[in-house]
Tab-separated table of C-alpha atoms in Angstrom:
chain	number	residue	atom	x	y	z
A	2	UNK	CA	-3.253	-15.004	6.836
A	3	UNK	CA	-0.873	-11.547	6.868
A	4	UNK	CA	-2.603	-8.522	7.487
A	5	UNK	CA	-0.590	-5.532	6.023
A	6	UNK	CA	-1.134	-1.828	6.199
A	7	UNK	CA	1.326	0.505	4.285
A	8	UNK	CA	0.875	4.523	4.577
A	9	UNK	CA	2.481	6.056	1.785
A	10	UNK	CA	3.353	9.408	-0.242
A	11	UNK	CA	3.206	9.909	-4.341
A	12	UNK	CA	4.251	12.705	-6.036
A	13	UNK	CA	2.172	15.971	-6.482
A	14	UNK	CA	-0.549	15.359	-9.093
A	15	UNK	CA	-0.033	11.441	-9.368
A	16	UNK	CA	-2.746	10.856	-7.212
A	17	UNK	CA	-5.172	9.150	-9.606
A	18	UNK	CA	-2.502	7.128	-11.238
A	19	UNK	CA	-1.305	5.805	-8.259
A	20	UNK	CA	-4.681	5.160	-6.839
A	21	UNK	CA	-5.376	2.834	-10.460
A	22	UNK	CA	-2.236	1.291	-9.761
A	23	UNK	CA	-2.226	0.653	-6.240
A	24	UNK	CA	-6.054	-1.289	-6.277
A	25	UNK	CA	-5.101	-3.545	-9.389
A	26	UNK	CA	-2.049	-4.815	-6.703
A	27	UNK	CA	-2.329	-8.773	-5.865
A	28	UNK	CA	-3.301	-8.924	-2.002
A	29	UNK	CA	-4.736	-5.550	-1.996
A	30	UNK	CA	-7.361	-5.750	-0.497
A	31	UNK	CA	-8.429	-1.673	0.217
A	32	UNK	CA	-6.942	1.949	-0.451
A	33	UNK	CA	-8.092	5.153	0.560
A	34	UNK	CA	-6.787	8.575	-0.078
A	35	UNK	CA	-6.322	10.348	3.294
A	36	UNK	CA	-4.886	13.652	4.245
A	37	UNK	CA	-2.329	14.215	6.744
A	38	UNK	CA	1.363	12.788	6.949
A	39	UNK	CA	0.073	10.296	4.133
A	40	UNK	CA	-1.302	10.660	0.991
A	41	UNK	CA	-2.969	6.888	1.258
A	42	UNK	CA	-3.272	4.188	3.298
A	43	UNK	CA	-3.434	0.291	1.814
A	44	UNK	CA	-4.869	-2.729	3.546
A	45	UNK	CA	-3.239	-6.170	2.424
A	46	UNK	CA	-4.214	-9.727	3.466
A	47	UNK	CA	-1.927	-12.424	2.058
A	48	UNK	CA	-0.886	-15.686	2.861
A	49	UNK	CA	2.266	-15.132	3.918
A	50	UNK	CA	5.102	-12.659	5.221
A	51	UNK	CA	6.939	-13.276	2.031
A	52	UNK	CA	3.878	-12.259	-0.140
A	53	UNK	CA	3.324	-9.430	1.580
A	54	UNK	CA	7.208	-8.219	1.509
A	55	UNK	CA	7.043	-8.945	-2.519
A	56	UNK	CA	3.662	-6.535	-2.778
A	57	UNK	CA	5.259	-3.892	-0.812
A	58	UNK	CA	8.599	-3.949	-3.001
A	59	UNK	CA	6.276	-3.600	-5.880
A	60	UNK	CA	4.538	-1.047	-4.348
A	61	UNK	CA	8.094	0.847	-3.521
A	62	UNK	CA	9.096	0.339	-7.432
A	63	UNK	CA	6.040	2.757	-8.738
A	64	UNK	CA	8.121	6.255	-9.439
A	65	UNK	CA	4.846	8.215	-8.422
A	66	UNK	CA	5.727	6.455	-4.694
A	67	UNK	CA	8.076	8.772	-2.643
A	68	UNK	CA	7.821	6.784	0.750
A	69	UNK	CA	6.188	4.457	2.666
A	70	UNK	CA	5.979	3.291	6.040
A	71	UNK	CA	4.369	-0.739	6.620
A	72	UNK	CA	3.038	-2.372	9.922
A	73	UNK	CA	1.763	-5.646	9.893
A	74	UNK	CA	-0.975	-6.976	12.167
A	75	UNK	CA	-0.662	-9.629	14.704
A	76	UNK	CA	-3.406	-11.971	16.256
A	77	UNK	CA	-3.980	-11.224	19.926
């Protein structure tokens, strides 16, 4: 299992839309609006590296996303 957390931006007043959008994502597993650099945060657990890549490039392809910044998590 991949563990993937993307922090991300929309544009002004696209909030709600994006939110919709963002939780009906395969692999998405949480989002939360948070204030700060980031407008929200998503968790993502998938199978693979290549699933998660493919649910981030969708993510990147909504026009109310302006940026986003992804770290995946590792075992210890």
């Amino acid at each position: 299992m991949v563990i993937g957390v993307t922090m991300l931006n929309v544009l002004p007043g696209s909030e709600k839309t994006a939110y919709k959008d963002l939780k009906s994502s395969t692999g998405v597993k949480d989002v939360y609006h948070v204030f700060g650099e980031f407008d929200f945060v998503v968790i993502m657990e998938l199978e693979t590296l290549r699933e998660l890549n493919d649910v981030v490039d969708k993510i990147r392809e909504n026009p109310n996303v302006t940026a986003t910044q992804t770290i995946v998590g590792a075992e210890l």
